[in-house]
Tab-separated table of C-alpha atoms in Angstrom:
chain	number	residue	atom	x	y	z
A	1	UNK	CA	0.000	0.000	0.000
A	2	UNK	CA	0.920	3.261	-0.673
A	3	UNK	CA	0.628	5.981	2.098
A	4	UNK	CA	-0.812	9.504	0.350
A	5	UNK	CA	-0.212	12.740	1.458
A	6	UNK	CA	-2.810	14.866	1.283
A	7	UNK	CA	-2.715	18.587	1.234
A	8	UNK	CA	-5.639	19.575	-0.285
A	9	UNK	CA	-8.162	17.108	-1.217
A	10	UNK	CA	-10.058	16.484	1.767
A	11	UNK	CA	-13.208	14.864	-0.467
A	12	UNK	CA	-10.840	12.259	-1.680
A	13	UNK	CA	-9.636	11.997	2.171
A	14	UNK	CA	-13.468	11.603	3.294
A	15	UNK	CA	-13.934	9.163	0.657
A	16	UNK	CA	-11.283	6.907	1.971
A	17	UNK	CA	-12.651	6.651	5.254
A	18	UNK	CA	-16.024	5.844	3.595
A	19	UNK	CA	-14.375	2.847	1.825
A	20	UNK	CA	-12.977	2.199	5.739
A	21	UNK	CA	-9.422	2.966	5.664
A	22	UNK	CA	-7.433	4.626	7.734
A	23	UNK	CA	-6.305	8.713	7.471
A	24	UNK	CA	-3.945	10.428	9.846
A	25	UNK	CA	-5.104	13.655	11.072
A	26	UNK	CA	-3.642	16.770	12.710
A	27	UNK	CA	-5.275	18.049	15.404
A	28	UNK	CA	-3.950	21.316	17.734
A	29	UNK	CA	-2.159	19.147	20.212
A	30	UNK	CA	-1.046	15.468	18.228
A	31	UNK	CA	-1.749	13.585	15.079
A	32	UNK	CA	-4.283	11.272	15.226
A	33	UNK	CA	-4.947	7.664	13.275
A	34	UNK	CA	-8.508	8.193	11.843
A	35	UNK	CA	-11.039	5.499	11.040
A	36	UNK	CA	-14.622	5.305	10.570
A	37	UNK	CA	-15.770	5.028	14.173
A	38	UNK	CA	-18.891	3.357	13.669
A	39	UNK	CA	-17.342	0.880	10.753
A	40	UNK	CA	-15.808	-2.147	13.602
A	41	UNK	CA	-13.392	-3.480	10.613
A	42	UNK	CA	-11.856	0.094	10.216
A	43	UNK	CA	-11.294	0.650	13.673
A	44	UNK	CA	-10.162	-3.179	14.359
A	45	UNK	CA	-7.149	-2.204	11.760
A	46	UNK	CA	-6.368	0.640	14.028
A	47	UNK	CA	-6.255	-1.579	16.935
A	48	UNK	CA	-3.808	-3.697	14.597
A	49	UNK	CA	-1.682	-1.354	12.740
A	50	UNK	CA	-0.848	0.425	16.111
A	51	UNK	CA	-0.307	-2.622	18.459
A	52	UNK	CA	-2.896	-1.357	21.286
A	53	UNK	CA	-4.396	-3.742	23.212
A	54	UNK	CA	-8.658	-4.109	22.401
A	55	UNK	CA	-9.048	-3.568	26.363
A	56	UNK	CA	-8.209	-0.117	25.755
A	57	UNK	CA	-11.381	1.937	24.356
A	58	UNK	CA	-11.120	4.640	21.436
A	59	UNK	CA	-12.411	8.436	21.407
A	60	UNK	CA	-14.628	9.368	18.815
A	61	UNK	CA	-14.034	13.185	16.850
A	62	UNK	CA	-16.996	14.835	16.466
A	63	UNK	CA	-17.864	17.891	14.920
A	64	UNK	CA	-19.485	19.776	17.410
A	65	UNK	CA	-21.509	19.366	20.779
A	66	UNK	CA	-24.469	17.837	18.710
A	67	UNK	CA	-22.881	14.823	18.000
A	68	UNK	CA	-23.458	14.026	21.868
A	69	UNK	CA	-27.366	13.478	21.666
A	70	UNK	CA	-26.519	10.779	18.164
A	71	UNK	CA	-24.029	8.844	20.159
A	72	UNK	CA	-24.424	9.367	23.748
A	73	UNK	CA	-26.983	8.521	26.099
A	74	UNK	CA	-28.521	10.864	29.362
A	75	UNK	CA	-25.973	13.762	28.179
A	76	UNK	CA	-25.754	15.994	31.382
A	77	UNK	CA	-26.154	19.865	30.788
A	78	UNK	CA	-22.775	20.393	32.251
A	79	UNK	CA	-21.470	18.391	29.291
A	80	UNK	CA	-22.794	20.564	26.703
A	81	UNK	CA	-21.604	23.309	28.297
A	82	UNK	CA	-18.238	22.132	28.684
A	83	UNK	CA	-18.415	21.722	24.907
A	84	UNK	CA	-19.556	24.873	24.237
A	85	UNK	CA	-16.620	26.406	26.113
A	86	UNK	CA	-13.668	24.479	25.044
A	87	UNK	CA	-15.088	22.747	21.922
A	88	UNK	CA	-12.910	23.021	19.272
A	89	UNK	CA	-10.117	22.352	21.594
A	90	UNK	CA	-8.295	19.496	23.636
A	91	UNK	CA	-11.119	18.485	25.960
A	92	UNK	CA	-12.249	14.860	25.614
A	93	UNK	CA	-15.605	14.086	27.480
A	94	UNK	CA	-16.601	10.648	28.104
A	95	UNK	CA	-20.321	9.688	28.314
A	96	UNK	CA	-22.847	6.941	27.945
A	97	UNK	CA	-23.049	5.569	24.897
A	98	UNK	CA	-26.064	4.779	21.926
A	99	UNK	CA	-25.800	0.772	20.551
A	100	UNK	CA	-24.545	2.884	17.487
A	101	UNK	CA	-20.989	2.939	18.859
A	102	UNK	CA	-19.396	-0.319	18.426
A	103	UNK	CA	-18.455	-2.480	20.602
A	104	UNK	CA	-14.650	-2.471	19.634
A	105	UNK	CA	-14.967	1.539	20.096
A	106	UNK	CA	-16.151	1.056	23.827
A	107	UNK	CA	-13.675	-2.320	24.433
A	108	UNK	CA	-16.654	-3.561	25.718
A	109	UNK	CA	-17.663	-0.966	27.990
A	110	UNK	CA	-20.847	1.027	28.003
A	111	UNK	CA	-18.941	4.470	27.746
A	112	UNK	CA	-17.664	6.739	24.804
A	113	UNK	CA	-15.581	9.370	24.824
A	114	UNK	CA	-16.225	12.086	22.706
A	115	UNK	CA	-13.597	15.182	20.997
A	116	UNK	CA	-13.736	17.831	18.899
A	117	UNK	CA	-10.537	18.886	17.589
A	118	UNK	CA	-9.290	22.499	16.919
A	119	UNK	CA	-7.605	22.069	13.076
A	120	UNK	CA	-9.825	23.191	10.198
A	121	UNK	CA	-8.844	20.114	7.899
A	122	UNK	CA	-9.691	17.898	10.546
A	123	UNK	CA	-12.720	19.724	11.072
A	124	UNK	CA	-13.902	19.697	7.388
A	125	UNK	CA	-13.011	15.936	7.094
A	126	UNK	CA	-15.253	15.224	9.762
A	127	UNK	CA	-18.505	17.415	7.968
A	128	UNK	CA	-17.124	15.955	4.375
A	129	UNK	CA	-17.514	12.031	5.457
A	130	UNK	CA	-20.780	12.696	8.356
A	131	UNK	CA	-18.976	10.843	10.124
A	132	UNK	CA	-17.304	10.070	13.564
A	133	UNK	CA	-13.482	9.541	13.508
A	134	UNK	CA	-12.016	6.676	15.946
A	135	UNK	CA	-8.754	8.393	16.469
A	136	UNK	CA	-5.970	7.624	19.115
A	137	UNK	CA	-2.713	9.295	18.402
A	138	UNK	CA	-0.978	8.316	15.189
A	139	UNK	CA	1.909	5.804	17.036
A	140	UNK	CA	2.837	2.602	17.561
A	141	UNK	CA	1.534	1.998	21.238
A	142	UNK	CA	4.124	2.786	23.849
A	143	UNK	CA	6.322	5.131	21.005
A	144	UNK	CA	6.160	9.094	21.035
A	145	UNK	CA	3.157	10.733	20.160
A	146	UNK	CA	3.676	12.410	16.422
A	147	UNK	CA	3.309	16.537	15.904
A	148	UNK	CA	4.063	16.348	12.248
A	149	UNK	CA	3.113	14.522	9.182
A	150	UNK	CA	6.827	13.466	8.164
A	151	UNK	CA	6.796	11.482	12.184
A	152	UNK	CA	3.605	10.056	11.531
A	153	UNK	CA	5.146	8.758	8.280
A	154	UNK	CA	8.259	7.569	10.001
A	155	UNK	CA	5.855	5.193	11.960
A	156	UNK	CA	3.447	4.271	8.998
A	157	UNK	CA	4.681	4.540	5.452
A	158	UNK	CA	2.693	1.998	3.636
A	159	UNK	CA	0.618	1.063	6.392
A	160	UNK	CA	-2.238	3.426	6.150
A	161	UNK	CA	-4.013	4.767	3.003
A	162	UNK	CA	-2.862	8.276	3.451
A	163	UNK	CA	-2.064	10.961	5.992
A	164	UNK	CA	-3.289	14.769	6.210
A	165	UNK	CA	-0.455	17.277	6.340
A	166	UNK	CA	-1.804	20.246	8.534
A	167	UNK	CA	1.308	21.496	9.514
A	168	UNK	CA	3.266	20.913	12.950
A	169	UNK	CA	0.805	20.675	15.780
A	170	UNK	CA	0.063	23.848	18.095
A	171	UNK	CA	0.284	22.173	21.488
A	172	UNK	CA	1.944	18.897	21.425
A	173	UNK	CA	0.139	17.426	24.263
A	174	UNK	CA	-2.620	14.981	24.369
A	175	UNK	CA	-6.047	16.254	25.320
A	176	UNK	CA	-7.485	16.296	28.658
A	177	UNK	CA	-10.233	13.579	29.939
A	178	UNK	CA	-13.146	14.039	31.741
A	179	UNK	CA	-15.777	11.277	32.899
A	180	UNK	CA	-19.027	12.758	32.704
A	181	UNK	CA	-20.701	9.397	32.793
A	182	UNK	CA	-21.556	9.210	36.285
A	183	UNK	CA	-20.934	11.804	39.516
A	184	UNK	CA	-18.852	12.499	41.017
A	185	UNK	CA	-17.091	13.935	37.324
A	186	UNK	CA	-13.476	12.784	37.335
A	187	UNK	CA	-10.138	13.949	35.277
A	188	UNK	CA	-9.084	10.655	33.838
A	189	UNK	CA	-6.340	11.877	32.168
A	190	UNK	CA	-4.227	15.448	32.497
A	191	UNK	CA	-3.399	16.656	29.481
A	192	UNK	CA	-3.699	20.215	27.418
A	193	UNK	CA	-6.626	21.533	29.079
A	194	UNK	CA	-6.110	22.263	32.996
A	195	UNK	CA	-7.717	20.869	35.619
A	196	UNK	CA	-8.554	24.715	36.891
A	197	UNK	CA	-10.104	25.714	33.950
A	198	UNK	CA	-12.669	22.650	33.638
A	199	UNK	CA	-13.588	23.240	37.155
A	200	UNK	CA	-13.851	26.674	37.276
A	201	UNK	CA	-16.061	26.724	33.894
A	202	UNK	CA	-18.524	23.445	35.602
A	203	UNK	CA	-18.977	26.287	38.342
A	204	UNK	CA	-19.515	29.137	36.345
A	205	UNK	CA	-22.180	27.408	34.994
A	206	UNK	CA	-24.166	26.585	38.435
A	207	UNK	CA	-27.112	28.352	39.300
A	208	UNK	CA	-26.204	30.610	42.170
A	209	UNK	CA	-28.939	32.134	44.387
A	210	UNK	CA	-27.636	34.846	46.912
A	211	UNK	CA	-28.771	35.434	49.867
A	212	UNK	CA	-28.456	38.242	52.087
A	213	UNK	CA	-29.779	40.759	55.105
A	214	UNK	CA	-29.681	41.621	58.260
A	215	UNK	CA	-29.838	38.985	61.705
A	216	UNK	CA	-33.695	38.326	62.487
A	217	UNK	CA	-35.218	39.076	59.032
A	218	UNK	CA	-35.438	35.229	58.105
A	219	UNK	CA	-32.641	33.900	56.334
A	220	UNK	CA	-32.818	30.864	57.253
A	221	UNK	CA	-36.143	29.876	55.994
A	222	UNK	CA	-35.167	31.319	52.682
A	223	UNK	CA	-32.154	29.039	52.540
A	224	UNK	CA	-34.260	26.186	53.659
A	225	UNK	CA	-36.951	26.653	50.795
A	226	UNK	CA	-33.959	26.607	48.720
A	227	UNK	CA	-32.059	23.600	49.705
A	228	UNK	CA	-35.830	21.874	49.521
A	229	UNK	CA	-35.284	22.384	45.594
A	230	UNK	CA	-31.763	20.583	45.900
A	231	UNK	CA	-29.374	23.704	46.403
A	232	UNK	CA	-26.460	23.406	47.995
A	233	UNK	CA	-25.863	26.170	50.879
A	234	UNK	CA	-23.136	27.739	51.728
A	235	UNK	CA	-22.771	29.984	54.745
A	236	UNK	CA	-20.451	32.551	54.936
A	237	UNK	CA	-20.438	33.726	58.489
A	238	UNK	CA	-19.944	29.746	59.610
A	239	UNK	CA	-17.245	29.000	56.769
A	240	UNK	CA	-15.326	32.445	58.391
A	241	UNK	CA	-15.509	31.091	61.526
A	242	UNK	CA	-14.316	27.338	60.381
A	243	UNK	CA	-11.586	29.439	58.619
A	244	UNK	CA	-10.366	31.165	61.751
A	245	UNK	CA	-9.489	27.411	62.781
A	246	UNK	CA	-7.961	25.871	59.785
A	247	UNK	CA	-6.892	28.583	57.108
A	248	UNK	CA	-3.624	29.483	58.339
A	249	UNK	CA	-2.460	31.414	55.030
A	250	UNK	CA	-5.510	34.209	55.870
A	251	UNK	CA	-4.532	33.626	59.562
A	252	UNK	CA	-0.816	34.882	58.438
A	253	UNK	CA	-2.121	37.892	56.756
A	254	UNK	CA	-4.054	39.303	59.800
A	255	UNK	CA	-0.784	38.623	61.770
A	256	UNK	CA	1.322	40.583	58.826
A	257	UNK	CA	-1.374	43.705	58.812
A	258	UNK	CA	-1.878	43.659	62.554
A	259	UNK	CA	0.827	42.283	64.449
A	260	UNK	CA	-0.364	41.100	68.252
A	261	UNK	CA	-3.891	39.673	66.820
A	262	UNK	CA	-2.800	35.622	66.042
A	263	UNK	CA	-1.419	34.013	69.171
A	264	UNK	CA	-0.041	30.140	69.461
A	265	UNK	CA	-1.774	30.130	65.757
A	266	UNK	CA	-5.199	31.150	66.955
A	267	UNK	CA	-6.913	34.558	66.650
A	268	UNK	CA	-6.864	36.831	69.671
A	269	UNK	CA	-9.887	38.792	68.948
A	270	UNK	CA	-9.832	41.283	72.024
A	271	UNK	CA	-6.588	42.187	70.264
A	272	UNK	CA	-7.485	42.259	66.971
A	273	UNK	CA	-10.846	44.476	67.661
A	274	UNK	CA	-9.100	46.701	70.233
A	275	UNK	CA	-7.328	47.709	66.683
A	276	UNK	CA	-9.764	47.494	63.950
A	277	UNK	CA	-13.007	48.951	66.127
A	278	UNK	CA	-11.739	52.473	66.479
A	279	UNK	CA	-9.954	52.361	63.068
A	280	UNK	CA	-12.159	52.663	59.717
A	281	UNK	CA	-9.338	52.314	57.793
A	282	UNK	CA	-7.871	49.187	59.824
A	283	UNK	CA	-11.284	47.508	59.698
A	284	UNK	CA	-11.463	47.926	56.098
A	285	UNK	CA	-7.897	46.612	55.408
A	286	UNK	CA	-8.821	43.588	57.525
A	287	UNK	CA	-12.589	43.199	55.738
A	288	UNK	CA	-10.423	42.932	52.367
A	289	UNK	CA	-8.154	39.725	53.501
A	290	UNK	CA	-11.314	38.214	55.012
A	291	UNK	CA	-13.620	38.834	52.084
A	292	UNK	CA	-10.417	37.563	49.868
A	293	UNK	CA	-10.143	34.225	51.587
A	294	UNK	CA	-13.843	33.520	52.048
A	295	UNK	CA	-14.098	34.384	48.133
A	296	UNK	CA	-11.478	31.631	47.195
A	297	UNK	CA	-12.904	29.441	49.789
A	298	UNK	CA	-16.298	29.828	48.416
A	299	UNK	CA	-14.830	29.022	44.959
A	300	UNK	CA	-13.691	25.643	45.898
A	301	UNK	CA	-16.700	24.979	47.207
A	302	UNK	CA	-18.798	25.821	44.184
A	303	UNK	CA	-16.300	23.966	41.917
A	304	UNK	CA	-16.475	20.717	43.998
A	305	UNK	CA	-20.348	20.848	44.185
A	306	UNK	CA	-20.136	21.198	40.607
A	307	UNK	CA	-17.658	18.395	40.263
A	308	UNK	CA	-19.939	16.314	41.963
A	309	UNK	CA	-22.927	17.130	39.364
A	310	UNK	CA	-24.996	19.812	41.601
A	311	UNK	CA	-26.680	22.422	39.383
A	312	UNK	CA	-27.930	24.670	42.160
A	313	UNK	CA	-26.205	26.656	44.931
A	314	UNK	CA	-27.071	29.610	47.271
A	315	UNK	CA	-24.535	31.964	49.461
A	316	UNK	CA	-26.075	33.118	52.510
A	317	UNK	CA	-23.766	36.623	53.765
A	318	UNK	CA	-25.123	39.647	55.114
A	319	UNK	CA	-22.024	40.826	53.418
A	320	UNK	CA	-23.034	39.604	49.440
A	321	UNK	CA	-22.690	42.484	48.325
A	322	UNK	CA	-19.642	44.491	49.296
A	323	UNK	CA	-17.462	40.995	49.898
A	324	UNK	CA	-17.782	40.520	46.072
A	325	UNK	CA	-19.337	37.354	46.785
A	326	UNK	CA	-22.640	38.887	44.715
A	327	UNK	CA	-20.566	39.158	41.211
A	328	UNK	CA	-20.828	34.790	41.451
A	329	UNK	CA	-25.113	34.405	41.690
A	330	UNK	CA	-27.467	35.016	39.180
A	331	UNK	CA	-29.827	36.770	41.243
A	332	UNK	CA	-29.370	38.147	44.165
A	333	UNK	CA	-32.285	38.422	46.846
A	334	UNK	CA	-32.568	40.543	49.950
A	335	UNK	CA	-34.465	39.229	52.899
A	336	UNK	CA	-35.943	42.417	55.049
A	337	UNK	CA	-38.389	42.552	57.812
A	338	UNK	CA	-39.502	45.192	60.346
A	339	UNK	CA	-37.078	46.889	62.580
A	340	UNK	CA	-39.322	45.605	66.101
A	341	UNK	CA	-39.812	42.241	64.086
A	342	UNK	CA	-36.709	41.483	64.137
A	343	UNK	CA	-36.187	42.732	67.336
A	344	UNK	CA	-38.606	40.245	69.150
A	345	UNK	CA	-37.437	37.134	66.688
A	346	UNK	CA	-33.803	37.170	68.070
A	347	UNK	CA	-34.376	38.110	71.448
A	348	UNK	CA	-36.424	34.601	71.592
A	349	UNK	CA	-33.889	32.867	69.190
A	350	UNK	CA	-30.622	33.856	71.024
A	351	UNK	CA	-32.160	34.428	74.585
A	352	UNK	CA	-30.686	37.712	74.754
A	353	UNK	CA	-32.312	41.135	76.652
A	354	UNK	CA	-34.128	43.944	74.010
A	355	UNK	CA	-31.275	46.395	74.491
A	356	UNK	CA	-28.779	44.209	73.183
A	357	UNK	CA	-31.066	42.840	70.181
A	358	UNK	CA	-31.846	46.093	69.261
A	359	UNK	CA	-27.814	47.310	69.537
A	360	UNK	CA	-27.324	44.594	66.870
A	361	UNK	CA	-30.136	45.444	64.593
A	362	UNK	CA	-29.287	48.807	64.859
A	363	UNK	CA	-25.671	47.823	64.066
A	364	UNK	CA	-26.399	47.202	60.723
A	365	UNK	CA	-27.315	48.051	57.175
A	366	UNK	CA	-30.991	49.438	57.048
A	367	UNK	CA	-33.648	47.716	54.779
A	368	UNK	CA	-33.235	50.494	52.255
A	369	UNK	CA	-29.661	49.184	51.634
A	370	UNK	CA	-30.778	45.576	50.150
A	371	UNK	CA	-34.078	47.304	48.254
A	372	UNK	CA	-31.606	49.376	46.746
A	373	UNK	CA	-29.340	46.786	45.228
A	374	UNK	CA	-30.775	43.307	45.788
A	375	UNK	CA	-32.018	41.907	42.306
A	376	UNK	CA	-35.336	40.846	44.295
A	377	UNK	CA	-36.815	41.548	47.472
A	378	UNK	CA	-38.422	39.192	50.212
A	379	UNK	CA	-40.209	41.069	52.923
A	380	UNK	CA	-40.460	38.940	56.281
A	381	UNK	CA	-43.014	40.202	58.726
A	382	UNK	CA	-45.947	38.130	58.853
A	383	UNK	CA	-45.708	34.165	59.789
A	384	UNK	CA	-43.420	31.443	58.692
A	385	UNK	CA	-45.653	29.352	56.793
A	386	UNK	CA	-46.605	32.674	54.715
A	387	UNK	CA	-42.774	33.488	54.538
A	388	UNK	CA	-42.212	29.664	53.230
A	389	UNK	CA	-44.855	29.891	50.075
A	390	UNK	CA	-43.451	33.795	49.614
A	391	UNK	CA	-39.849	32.128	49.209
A	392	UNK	CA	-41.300	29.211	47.078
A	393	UNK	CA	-43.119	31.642	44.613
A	394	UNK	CA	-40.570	33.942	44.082
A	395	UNK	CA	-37.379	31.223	43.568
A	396	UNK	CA	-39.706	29.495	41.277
A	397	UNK	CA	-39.680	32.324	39.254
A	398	UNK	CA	-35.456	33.119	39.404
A	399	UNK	CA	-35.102	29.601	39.008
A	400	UNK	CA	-37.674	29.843	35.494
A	401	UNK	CA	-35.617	32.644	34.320
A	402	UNK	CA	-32.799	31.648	35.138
């Protein structure tokens, strides 16, 4: 057989993987040896001409995210959007597959993974044939991945009907895997795509309620409603205070800014408010290391909740707004009640005299601050069980638009 090379002719290339033989392809990070993926002949000869063992499963190229609903089956949302982020581009996504796949594609498994590669020939061979491509890297198993047509003719002249010269490849590196078949998600395999970036776009893409107002104006039945509907909650003011015990890199900045106020590793607080209390400045300085920390911590934990295939969060902080924390939801609702409501609700929930209730009410932001810049508004003064359907209404309706 004689191996083409093909600069140009991408029809005749489609053609040949019609007839079921086998192409090389560039992609942006290695070559790859194409076959018809749902042909089981032409992708048994790429089992053969590269020596990989039939326990190993192929990856399918794709054109595009649509290819998921033809091949795969129960495609998570966070899939698509994955793909529609990073697709073209070195992101491989595995997922359950249709009976269309072959067998010898899934080694006998009931997954697929799925990739759409960032190189225009590659690209148009895919549209030219309507076809998937089964398409490890063009090498002999266990041999250096090729980034040029000459290497993957090194390893396959007259082997292979003909190989697609695209140039030296961009990246060099294999894609990144991602098991979206089940949850928890998992990175199978490191590659060009970072781990980060996956993570961080899975929680970009959560549903993130915020929550936020002042002690006594009924919070907590808000969040409650919420986590009915499957939301994960996280609260600020107890993550802060779990912080104070285990974060020891925000501990270490509160000891740079204000020397005296970490002691034996543990905050001194008498210390540390004897400075920041009487200080605007100081209290803002140390407001900006706190709200810094809980913002990364907060991260994490919206990453790992979308790791583990959650779709709905909600932050509960009376300090949403100015920590930043506000710029992650998608709405943003402010929970206010009457001043002598909320009064008389913590006096009975803490067991604490009026006086000091209302010294803490008075303490902070007015309900005119959350009207102002909350995206919606839930007004707390009557009972519970009319504050419950008010919550229910209204996150039925963020939750529709959103």
């Amino acid at each position: 057989m004689k191996t083409e090379i093909i600069t140009e002719k991408l029809s005749h290339a489609a053609k040949l993987i019609k007839d079921g033989e086998l192409v090389a392809v560039p992609t942006e990070t290695v070559y790859g040896l194409a076959g018809n993926g749902l042909d089981a002949t032409a992708v048994e000869k790429i089992y053969e001409i590269k020596g990989r063992p039939e326990v190993k499963p192929l990856s399918l190229m794709v054109s595009g995210k649509t290819a998921m609903s033809k091949y795969c089956e129960a495609v998570p949302k966070q899939a698509k959007r994955l793909a529609e982020k990073f697709w073209p581009g070195p992101l491989t996504i595995v997922l359950k597959a249709k009976d269309i796949v072959p067998d010898i594609v899934r080694a006998g498994g009931e997954t697929v993974a799925l990739r759409c590669p960032d190189h225009p020939m590659t690209l148009e061979l895919i549209k030219k044939s309507a076809l998937p491509l089964a398409a490890p890297s063009a090498n002999p198993s266990g041999a250096e991945s090729p980034k040029t047509a000459q290497e993957v003719m090194e390893y396959f002249d007259g082997k292979i009907a003909a190989v697609i010269d695209g140039g030296r490849c961009g990246i060099g590196t294999e894609s990144t895997i991602i098991d979206m078949s089940s949850v928890p998600y998992k990175i199978l395999r490191s590659g060009a795509l970072s781990e980060p970036s996956i993570r961080s776009a899975l929680a970009d893409n959560l549903t993130v309620i915020g929550i936020t107002g002042g002690t006594g104006c009924g919070k907590t039945t808000a969040l409650r409603a919420l986590e009915k509907k499957g939301a994960m909650i996280i609260d600020c003011d107890a993550l802060y205070h779990e912080m104070l015990e285990t974060n020891t890199a925000m501990l270490a900045d509160i000891e740079h800014f204000f020397p005296g106020s970490v002691v034996d590793g543990r905050l001194d607080r008498k210390n540390l408010g004897a400075v920041v209390f009487s200080n605007d400045a100081a209290l803002e300085d140390l407001n900006a290391i706190t709200h810094h920390y809980i913002g990364l911590e907060v991260q994490r934990l919206l990453e790992d909740w979308a790791m583990r295939g959650g779709t709905l969060a909600a932050i509960d902080a009376i300090a949403l707004i100015e920590s930043g924390l506000g710029a992650k939801c998608r709405s943003v609702v402010g929970v206010v009640a009457d001043k002598t409501t909320r009064i008389e609700r913590i006096m009975k929930r803490d067991g604490i005299e009026r006086e000091y209730a209302m010294m803490r009410v008075n303490a902070q932001y007015p309900n005119e601050y959350f009207e102002e810049r909350c995206d919606y508004i839930l007004r707390n003064d009557g009972s519970e069980k009319d504050f419950e359907k008010q919550c229910n209404k209204l996150f039925k309706e963020v939750l529709k638009n959103g």
